[in-house]
Short mmCIF file of C-alpha atoms and ligand atoms in Angstrom, two decimals:
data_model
loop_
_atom_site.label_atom_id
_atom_site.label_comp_id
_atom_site.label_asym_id
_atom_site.label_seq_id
_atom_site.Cartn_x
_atom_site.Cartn_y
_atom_site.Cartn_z
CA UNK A 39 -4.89 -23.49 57.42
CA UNK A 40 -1.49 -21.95 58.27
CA UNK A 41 -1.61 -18.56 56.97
CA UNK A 42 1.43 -15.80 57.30
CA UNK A 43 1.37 -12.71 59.47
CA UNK A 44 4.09 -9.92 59.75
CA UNK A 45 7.05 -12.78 60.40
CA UNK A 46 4.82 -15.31 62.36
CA UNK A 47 3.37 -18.52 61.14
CA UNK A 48 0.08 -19.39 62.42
CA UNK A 49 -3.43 -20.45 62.60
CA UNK A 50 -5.63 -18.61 60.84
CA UNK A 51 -8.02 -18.36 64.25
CA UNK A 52 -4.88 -16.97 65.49
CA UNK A 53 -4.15 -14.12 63.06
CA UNK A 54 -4.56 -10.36 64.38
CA UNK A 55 -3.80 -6.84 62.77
CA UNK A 56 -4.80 -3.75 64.76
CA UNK A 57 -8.27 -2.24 63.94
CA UNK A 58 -5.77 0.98 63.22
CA UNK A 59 -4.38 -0.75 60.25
CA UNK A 60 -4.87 1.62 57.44
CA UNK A 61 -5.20 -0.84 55.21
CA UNK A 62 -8.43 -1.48 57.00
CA UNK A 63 -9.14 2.52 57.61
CA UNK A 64 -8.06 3.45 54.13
CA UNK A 65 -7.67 0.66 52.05
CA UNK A 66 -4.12 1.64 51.66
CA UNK A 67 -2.32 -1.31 50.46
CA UNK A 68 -1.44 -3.24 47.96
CA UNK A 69 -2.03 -6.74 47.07
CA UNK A 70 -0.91 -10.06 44.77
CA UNK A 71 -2.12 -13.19 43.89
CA UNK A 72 0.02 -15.80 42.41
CA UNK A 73 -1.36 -19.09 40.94
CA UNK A 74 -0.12 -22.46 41.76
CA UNK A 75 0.26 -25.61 39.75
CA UNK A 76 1.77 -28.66 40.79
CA UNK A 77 2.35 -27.60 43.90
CA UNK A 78 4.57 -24.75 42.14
CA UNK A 79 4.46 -21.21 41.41
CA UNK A 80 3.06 -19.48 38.23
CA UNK A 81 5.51 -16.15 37.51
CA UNK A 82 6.39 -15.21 40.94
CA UNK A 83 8.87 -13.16 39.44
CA UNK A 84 6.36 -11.27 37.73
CA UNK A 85 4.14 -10.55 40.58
CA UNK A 86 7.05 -9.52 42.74
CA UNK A 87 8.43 -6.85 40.41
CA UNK A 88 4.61 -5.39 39.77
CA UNK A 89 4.49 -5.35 43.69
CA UNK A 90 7.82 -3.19 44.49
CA UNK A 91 5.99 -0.82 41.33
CA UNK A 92 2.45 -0.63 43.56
CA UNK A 93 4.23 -0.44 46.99
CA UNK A 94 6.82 2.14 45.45
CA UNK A 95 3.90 4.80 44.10
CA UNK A 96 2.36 4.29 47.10
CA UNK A 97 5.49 5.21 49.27
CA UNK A 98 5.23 2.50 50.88
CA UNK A 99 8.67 0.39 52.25
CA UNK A 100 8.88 -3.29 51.43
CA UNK A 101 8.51 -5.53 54.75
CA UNK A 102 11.30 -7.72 53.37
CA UNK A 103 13.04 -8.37 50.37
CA UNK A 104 11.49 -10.70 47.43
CA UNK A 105 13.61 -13.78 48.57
CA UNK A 106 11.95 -13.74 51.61
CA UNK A 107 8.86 -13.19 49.73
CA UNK A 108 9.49 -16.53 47.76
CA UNK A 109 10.73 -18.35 51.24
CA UNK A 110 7.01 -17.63 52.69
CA UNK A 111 5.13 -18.42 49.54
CA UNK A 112 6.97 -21.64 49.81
CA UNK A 113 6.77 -22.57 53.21
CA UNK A 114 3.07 -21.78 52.53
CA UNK A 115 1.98 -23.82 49.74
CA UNK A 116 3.85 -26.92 51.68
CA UNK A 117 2.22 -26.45 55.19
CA UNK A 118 -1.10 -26.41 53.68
CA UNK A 119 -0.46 -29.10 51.21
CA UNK A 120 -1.47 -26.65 48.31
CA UNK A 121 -1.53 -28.84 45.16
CA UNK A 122 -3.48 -26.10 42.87
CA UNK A 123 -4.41 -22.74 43.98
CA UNK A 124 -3.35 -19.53 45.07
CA UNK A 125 -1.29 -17.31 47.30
CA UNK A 126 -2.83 -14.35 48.50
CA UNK A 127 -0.44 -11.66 49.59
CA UNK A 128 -1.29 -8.06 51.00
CA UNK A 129 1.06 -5.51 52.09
CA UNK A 130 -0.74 -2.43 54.02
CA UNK A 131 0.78 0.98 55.05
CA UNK A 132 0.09 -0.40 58.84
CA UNK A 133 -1.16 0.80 61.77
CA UNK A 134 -1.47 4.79 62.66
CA UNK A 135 -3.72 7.01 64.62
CA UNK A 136 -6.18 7.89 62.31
CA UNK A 137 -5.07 10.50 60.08
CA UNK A 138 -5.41 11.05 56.53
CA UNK A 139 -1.99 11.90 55.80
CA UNK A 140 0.77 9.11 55.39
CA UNK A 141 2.32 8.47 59.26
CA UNK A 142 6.30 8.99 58.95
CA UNK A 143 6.44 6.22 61.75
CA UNK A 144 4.61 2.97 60.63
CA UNK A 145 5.22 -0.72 60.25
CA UNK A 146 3.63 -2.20 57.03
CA UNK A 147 1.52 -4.89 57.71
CA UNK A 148 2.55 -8.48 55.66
CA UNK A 149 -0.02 -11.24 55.26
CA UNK A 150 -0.34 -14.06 53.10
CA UNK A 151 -2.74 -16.77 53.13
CA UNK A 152 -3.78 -19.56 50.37
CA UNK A 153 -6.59 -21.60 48.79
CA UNK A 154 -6.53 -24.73 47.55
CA UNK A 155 -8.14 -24.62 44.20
CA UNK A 156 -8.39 -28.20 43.04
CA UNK A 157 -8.53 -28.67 39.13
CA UNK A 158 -7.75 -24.71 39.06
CA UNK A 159 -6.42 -25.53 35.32
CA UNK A 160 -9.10 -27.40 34.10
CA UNK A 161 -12.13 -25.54 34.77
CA UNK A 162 -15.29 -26.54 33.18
CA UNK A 163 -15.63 -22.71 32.12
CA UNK A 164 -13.02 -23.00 30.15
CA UNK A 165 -14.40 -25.14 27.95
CA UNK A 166 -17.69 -23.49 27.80
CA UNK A 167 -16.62 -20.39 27.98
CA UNK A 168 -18.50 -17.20 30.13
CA UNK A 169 -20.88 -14.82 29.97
CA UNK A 170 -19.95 -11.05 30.58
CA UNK A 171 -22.13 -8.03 30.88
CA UNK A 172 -20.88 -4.46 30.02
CA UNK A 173 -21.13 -1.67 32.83
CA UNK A 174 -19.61 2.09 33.10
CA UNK A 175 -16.37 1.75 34.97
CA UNK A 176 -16.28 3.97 38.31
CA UNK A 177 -13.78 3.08 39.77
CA UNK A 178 -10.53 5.33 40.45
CA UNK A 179 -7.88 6.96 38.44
CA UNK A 180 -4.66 4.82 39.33
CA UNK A 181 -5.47 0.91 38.49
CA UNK A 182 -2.21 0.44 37.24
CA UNK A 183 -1.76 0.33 41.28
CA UNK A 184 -3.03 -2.93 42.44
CA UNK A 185 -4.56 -1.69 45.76
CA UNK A 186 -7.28 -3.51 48.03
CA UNK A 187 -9.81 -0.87 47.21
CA UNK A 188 -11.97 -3.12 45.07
CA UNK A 189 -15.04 -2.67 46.17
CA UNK A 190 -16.53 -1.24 42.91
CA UNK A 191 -15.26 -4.64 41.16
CA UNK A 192 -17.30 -6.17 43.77
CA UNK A 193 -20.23 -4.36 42.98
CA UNK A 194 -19.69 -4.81 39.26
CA UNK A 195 -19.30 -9.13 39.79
CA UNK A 196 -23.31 -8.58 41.48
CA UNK A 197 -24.49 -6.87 38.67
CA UNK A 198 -23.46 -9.19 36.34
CA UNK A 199 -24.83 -12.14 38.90
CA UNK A 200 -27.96 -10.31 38.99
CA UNK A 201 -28.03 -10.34 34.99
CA UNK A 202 -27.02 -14.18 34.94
CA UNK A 203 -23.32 -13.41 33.67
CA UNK A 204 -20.47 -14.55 34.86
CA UNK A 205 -18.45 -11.16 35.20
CA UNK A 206 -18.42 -7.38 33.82
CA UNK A 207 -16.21 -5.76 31.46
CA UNK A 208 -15.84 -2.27 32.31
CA UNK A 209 -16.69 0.57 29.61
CA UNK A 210 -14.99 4.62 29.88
CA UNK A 211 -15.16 7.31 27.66
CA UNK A 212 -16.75 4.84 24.99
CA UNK A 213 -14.23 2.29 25.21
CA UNK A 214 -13.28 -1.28 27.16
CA UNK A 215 -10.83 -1.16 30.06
CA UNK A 216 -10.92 -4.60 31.62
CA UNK A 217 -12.91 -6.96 33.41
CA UNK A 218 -13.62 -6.98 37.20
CA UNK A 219 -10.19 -8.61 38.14
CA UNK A 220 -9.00 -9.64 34.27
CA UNK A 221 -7.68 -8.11 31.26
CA UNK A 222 -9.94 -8.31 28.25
CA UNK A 223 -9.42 -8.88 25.01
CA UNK A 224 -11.15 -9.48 21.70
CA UNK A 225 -9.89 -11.30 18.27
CA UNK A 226 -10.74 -10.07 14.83
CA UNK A 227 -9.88 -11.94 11.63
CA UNK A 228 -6.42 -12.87 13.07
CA UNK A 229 -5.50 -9.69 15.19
CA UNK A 230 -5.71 -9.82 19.03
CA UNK A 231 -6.99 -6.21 20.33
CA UNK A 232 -6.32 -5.49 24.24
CA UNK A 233 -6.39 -1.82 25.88
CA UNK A 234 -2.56 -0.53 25.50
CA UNK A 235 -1.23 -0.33 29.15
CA UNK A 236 -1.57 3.16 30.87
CA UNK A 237 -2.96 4.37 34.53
CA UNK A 238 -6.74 2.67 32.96
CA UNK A 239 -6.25 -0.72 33.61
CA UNK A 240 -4.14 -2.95 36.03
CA UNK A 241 -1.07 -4.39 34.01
CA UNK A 242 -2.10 -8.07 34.09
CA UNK A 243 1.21 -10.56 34.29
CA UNK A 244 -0.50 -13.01 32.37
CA UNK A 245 -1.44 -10.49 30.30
CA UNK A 246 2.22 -9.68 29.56
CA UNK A 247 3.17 -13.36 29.20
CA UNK A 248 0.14 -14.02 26.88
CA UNK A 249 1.28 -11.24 24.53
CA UNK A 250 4.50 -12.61 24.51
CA UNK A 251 3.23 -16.12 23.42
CA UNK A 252 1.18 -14.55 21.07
CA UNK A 253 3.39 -13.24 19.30
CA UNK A 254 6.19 -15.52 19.18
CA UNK A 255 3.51 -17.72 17.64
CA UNK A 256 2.66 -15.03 15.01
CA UNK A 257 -0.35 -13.82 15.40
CA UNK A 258 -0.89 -9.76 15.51
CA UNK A 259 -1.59 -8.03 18.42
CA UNK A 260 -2.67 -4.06 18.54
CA UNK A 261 -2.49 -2.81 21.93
CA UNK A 262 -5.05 0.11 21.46
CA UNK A 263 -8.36 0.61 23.20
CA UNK A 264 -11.98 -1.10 21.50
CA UNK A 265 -15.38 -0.70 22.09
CA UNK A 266 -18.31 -2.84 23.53
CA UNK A 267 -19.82 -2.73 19.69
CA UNK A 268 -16.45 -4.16 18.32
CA UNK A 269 -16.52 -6.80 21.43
CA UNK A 270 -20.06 -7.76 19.75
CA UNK A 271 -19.33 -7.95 16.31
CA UNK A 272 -15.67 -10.05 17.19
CA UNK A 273 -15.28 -13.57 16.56
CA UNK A 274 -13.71 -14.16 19.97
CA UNK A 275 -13.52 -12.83 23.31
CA UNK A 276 -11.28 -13.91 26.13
CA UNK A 277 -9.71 -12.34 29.38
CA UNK A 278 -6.70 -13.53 31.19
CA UNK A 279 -5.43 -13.52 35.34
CA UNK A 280 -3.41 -15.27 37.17
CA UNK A 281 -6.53 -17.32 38.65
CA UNK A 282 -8.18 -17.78 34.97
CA UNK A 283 -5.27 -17.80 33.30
CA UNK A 284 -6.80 -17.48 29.56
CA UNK A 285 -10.62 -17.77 29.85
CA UNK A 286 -12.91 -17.42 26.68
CA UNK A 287 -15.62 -15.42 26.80
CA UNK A 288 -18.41 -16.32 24.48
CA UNK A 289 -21.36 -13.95 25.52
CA UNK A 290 -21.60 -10.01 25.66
CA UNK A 291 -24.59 -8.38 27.27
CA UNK A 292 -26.82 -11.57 26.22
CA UNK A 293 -25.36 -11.89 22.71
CA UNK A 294 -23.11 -14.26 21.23
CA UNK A 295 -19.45 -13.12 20.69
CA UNK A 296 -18.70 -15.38 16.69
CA UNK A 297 -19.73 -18.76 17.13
CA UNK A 298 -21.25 -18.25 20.81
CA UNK A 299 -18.27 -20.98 21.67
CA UNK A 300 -14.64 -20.87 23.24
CA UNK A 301 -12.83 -19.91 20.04
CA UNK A 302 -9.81 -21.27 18.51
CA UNK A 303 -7.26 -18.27 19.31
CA UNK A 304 -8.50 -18.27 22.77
CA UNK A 305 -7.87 -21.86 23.83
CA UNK A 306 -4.62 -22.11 21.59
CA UNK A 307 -3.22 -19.20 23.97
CA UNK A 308 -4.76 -20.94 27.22
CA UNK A 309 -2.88 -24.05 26.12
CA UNK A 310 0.52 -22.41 25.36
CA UNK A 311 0.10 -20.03 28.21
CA UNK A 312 -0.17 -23.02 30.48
CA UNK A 313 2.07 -25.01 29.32
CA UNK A 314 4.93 -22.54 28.90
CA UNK A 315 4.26 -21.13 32.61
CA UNK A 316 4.51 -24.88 34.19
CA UNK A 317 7.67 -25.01 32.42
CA UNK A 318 9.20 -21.55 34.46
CA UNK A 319 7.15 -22.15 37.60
CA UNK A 320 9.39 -21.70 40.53
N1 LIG B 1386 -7.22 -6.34 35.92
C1 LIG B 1386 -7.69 -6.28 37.17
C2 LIG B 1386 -8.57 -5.14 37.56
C3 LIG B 1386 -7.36 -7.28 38.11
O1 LIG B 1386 -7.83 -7.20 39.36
C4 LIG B 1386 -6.53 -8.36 37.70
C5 LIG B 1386 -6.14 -9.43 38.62
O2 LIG B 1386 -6.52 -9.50 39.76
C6 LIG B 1386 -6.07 -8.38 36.37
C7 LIG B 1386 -6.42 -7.35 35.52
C8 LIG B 1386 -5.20 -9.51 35.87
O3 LIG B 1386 -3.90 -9.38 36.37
P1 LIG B 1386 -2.96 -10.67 36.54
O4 LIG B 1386 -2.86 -11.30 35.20
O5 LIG B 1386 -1.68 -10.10 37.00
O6 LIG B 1386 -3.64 -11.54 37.54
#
């Protein structure tokens, strides 16, 4: 695999950072994956303009601009033959004597790498749906910032392993926020309730996109926060990322969410969702 290292093209066995980089001291940096179909890329647009947002709260300069951005993404997904899959892309504060303070004098870091992801639209879960379990959600104050501090997602995909799910929706102050690495969402009569956007949750790009199909295809939306009881007594579930794209979810803490199968809102949106994004994909 040819992966993508602060201007250089190489090997992966050849890659290096310094063991100073903060983004390995610190976890300070920020981070985007981008799905690709076809050989082609799902909203890059989208993911570029949420990535000058993370790397601008952070105060952290952009390595180069996004049509460079695009040009390596490109160059990427061709060297490595990437038919379906994803780019990875991480941008760290880079390497400084170890200080807690921001250095004044550092070089962010750039990498990007990819996976091939064959079939990565037509999952089997998909049409079966998965299973979630609900667990409190620890993790920081600022998720609308898409850092590489995720290991309390990590922890929460082995607890719902350990419980024979398939991922965790996370639960604060009595209410969802999202998944491990997904928006959530649940569908009652014919409203769609997600969490509204706000420094609680990440703000998903398929997320936005999926909203936007939804309701040019009139069905209601309320962007407003719901519990794990209302998630239980819905008649459909679903998240959506750019790796899942629209994914139903059809069990909550070992009990059936409606029919205990993908429902019908759900895969309408995954279908319009992908079929409107292979239309734009760049
Ligand atoms: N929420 C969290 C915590 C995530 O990590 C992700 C994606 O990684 C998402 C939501 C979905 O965002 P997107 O649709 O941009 O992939």
């Amino acid at each position: 695999r040819t992966v993508y290292v602060n201007g250089e093209y190489l090997p992966e066995e050849r890659a290096t950072i310094s063991i100073f980089d903060r983004g390995f001291l610190f976890a300070d940096g920020v981070y985007e994956v981008t799905s690709v179909l076809d050989g082609k890329l799902i909203d890059f647009a989208g993911h570029a303009k949420r990535l000058e947002r993370s790397l601008g709260e952070l105060e952290i300069s952009a390595p180069c601009s996004v049509d460079d951005l695009l040009e390596i993404h490109r160059r990427l997904v061709a060297e490595n033959d990437i038919t379906d899959g994803l780019v990875y892309l991480q941008i760290t504060r880079g390497a400084a004597d170890r200080d807690f303070a921001y250095p004044t004098d550092a070089t962010p870091t750039l990498v990007l790498f990819t996976q091939s992801k064959p079939g990565l639209a037509d999952s089997p879960a998909a049409r079966t749906g998965i299973k979630v379990i609900s667990i409190e959600d620890q993790r920081w104050g600022r998720r609308d910032i898409k850092t590489v501090q995720l290991l309390y997602p990590s922890m929460g995909k082995m607890m719902a392993k350990a419980a024979g799910a398939d991922d965790a929706w996370m639960v604060e102050d009595g209410a969802v926020t999202e998944g491990t690495s997904n928006n959530a969402y649940i569908v009652k009569g014919n409203t769609i309730v997600t969490r509204q956007l706000g420094t609680e949750i990440l703000h998903g790009i398929t997320r936005a996109a999926v909203l936007r199909f939804a309701r040019e295809a009139q069905m209601r939306v309320e962007e407003r926060p719901f519990t794990i009881d209302e998630a239980k007594a819905a008649d459909e579930a679903f998240i959506t990322s750019a790796s899942s794209f629209v994914m139903p979810v059809v069990e909550m803490d070992g009990a059936p969410i409606g029919t205990g199968k993908p429902g019908a809102v759900a895969t309408r949106l995954r279908e319009i969702y992908l079929e409107e994004s292979r239309k734009a994909a760049v």
